PDB file of C-alpha atoms in Angstrom:
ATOM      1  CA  UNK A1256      -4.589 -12.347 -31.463  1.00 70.00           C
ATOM      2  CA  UNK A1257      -1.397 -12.428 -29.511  1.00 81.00           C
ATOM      3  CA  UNK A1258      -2.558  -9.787 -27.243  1.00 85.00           C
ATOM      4  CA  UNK A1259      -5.816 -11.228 -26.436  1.00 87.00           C
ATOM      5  CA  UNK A1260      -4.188 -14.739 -25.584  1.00 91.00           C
ATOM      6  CA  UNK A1261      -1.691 -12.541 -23.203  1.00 89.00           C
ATOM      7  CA  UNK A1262      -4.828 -10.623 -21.770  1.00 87.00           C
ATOM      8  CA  UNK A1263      -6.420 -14.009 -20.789  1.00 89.00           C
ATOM      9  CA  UNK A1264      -2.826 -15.596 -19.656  1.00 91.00           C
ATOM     10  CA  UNK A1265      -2.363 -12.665 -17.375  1.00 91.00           C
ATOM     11  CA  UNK A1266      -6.124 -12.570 -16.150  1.00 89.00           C
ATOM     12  CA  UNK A1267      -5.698 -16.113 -14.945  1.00 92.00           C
ATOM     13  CA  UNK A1268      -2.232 -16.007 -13.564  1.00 93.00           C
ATOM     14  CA  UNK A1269      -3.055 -13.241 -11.651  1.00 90.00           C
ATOM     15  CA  UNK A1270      -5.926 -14.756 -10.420  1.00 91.00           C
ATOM     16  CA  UNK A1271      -4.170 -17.758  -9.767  1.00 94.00           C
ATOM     17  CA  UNK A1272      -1.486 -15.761  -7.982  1.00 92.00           C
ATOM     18  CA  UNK A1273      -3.239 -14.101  -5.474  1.00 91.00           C
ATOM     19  CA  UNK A1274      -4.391 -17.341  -3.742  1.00 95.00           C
ATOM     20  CA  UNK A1275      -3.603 -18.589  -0.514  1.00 96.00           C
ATOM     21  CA  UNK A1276      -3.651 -21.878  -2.160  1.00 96.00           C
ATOM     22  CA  UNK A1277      -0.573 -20.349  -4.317  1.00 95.00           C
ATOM     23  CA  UNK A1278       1.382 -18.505  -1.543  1.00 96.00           C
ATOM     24  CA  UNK A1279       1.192 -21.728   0.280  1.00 97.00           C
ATOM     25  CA  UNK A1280       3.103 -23.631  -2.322  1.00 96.00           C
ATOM     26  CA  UNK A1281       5.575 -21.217  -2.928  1.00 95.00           C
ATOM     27  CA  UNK A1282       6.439 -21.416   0.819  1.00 97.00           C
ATOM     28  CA  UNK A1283       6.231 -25.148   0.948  1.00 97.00           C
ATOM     29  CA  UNK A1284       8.708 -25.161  -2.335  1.00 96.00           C
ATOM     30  CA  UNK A1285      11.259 -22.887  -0.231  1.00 96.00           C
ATOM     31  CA  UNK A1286      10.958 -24.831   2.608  1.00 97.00           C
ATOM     32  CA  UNK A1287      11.673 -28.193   0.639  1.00 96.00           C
ATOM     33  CA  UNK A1288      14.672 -26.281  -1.111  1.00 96.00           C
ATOM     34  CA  UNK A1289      15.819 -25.168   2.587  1.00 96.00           C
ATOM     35  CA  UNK A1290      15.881 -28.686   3.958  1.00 97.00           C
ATOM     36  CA  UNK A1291      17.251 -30.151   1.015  1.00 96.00           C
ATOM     37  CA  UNK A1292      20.554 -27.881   1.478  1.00 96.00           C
ATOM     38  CA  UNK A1293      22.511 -30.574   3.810  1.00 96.00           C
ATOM     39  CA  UNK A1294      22.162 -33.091   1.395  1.00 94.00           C
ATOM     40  CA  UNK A1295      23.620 -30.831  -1.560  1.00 94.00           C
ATOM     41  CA  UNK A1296      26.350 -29.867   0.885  1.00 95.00           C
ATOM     42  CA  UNK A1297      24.896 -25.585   0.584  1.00 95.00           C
ATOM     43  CA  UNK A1298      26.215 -25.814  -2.692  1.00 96.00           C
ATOM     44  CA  UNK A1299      26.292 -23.392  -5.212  1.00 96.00           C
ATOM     45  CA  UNK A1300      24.424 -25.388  -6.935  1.00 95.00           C
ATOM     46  CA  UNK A1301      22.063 -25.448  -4.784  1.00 95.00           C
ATOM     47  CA  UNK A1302      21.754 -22.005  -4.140  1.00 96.00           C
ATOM     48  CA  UNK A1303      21.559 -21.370  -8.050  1.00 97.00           C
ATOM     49  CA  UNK A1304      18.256 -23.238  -8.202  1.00 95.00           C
ATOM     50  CA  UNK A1305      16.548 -20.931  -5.886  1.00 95.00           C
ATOM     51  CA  UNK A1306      18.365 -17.731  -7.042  1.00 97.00           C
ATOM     52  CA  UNK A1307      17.066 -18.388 -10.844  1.00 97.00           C
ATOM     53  CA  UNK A1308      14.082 -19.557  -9.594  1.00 95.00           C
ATOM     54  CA  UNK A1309      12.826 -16.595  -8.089  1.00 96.00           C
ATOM     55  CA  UNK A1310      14.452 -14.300 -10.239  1.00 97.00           C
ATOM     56  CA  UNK A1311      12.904 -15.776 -13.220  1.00 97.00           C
ATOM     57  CA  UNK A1312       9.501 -15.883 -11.257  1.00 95.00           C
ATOM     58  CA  UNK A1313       9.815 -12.136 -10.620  1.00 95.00           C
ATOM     59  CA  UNK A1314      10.630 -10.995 -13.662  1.00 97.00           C
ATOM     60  CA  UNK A1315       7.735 -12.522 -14.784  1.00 95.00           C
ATOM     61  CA  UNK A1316       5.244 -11.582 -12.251  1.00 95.00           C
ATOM     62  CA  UNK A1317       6.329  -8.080 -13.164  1.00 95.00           C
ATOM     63  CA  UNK A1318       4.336  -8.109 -16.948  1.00 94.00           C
ATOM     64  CA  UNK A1319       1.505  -9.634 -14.954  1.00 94.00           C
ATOM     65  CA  UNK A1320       0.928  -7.437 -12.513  1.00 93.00           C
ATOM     66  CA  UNK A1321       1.771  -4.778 -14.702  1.00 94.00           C
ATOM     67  CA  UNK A1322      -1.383  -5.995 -17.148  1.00 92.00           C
ATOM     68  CA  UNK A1323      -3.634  -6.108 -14.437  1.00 91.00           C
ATOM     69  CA  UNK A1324      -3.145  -2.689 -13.388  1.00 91.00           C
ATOM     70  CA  UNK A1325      -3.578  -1.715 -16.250  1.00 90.00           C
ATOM     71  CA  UNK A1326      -6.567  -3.167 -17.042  1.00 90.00           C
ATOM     72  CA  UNK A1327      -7.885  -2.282 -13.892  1.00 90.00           C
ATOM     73  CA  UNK A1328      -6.950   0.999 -14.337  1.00 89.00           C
ATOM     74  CA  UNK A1329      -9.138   1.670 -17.573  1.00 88.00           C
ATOM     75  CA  UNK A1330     -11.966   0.094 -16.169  1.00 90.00           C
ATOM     76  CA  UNK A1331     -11.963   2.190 -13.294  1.00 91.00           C
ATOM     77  CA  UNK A1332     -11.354   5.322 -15.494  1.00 88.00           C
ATOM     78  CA  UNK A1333     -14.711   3.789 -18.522  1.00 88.00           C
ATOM     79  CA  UNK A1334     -16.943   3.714 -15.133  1.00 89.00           C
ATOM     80  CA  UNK A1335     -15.782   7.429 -13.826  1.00 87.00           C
ATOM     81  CA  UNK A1336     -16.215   8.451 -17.577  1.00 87.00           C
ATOM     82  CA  UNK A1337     -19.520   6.939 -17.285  1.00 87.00           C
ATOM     83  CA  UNK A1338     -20.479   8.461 -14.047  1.00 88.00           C
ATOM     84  CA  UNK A1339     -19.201  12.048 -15.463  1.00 86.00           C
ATOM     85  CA  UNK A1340     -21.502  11.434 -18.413  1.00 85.00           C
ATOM     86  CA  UNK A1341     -24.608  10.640 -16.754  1.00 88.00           C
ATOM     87  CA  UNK A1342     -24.427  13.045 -14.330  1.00 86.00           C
ATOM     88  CA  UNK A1343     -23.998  17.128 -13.841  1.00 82.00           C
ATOM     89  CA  UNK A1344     -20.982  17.165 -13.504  1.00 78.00           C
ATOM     90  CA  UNK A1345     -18.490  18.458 -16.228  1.00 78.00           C
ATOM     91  CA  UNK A1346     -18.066  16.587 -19.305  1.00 80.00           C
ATOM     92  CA  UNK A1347     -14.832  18.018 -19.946  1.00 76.00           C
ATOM     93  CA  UNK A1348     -13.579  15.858 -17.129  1.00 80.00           C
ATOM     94  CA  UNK A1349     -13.778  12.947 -18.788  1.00 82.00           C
ATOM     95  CA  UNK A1350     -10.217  12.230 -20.827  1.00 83.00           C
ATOM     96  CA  UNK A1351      -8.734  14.021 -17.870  1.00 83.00           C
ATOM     97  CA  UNK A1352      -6.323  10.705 -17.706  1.00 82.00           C
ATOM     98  CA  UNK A1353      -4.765  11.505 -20.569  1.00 85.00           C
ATOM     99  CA  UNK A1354      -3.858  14.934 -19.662  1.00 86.00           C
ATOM    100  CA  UNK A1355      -0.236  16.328 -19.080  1.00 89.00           C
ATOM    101  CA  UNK A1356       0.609  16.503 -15.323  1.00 88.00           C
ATOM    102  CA  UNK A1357       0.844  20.393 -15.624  1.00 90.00           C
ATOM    103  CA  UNK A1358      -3.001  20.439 -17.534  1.00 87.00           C
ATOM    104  CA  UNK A1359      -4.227  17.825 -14.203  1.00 87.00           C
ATOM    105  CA  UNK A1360      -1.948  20.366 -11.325  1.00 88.00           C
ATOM    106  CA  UNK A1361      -4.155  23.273 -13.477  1.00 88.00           C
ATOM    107  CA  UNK A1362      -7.407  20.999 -13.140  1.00 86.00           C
ATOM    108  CA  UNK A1363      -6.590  20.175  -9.400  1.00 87.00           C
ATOM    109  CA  UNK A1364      -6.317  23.649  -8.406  1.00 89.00           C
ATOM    110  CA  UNK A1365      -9.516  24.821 -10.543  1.00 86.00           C
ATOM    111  CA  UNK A1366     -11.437  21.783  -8.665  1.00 86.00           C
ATOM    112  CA  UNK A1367     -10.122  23.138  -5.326  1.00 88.00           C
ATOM    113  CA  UNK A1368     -10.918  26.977  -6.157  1.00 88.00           C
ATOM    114  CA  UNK A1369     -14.244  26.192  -7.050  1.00 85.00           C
ATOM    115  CA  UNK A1370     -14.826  23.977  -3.611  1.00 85.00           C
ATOM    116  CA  UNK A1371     -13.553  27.016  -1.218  1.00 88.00           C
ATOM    117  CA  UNK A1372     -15.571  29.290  -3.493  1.00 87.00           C
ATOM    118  CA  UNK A1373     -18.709  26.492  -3.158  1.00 82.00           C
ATOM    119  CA  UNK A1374     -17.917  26.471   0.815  1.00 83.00           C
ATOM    120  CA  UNK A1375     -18.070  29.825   1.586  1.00 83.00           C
ATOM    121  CA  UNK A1376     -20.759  30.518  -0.035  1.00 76.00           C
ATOM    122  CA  UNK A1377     -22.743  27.901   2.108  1.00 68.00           C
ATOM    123  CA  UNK A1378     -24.827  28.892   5.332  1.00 65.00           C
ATOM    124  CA  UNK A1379     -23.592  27.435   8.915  1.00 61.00           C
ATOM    125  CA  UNK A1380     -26.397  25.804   9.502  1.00 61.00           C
ATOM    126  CA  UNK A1381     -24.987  23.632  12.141  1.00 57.00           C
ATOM    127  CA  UNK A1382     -26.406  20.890  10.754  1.00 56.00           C
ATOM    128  CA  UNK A1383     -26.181  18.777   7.276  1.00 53.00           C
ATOM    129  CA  UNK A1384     -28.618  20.453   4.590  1.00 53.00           C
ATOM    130  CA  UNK A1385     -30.434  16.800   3.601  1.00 54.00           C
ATOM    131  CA  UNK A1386     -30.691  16.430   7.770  1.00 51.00           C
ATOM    132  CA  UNK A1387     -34.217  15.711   8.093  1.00 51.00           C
ATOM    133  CA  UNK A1388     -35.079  14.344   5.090  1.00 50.00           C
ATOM    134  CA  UNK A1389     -36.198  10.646   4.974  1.00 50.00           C
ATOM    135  CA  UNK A1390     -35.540   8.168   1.828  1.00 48.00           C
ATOM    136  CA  UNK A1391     -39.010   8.846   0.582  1.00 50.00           C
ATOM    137  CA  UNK A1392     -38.513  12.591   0.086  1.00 49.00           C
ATOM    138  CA  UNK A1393     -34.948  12.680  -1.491  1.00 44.00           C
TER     139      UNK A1393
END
């Protein structure tokens, strides 16, 4: 439950956060902190408020944008697993996410062997192999 009410906090403060609307006010709140310095005398005080204030603000921005990318992230990663699926390509591509970094360097390198192996074995036409071709043949 408590992750699902975080999922939809996040969602919306992100959303919220990326709004002109929202940049707007945070620059019109540090402006009305700037001009309010001569009549706190620059204080520490006065400094304080803005210091915490922004700290705090960061910190907190941090989980959120952390969620989103994350979220993002997986959905991108269901829609290649999708696309992997459905198509001719390799199904032992999909999970590759969750693969070491040596087992994706090893999968890189197979991926580029097979495309020098794929382009050499490919006439010189000159020209593009579907050039030619209109929408209603391909």
């Amino acid at each position: 439950m408590g992750s699902r009410l975080f999922d939809k906090f996040s969602h919306y403060t992100g959303h919220l956060a990326g709004k002109a609307a929202t940049f707007i006010l945070a620059v019109a709140l540090v402006l009305a902190w700037a001009i309010s310095g001569p009549f706190f005398g620059f204080s520490e005080t006065w400094q304080l408020v803005i210091n915490t204030s922004t700290t705090i603000i960061t910190f907190l921005m941090v989980f959120i944008v952390q969620n989103s990318q994350n979220r993002d992230g997986l959905a991108i990663q269901a829609k290649l697993d999708e696309l992997i699926r459905a198509s001719t390509a390799e199904n032992s591509f999909i999970g590759a996410d969750l693969l070491s970094e040596k087992e994706l360097d090893d999968l890189r390198k197979l991926c580029s062997e097979r495309a020098a192996a794929k382009q050499q074995t490919k006439p010189l036409t000159g020209h593009h192999p579907d050039a030619g071709m209109h929408k209603a043949d391909a």
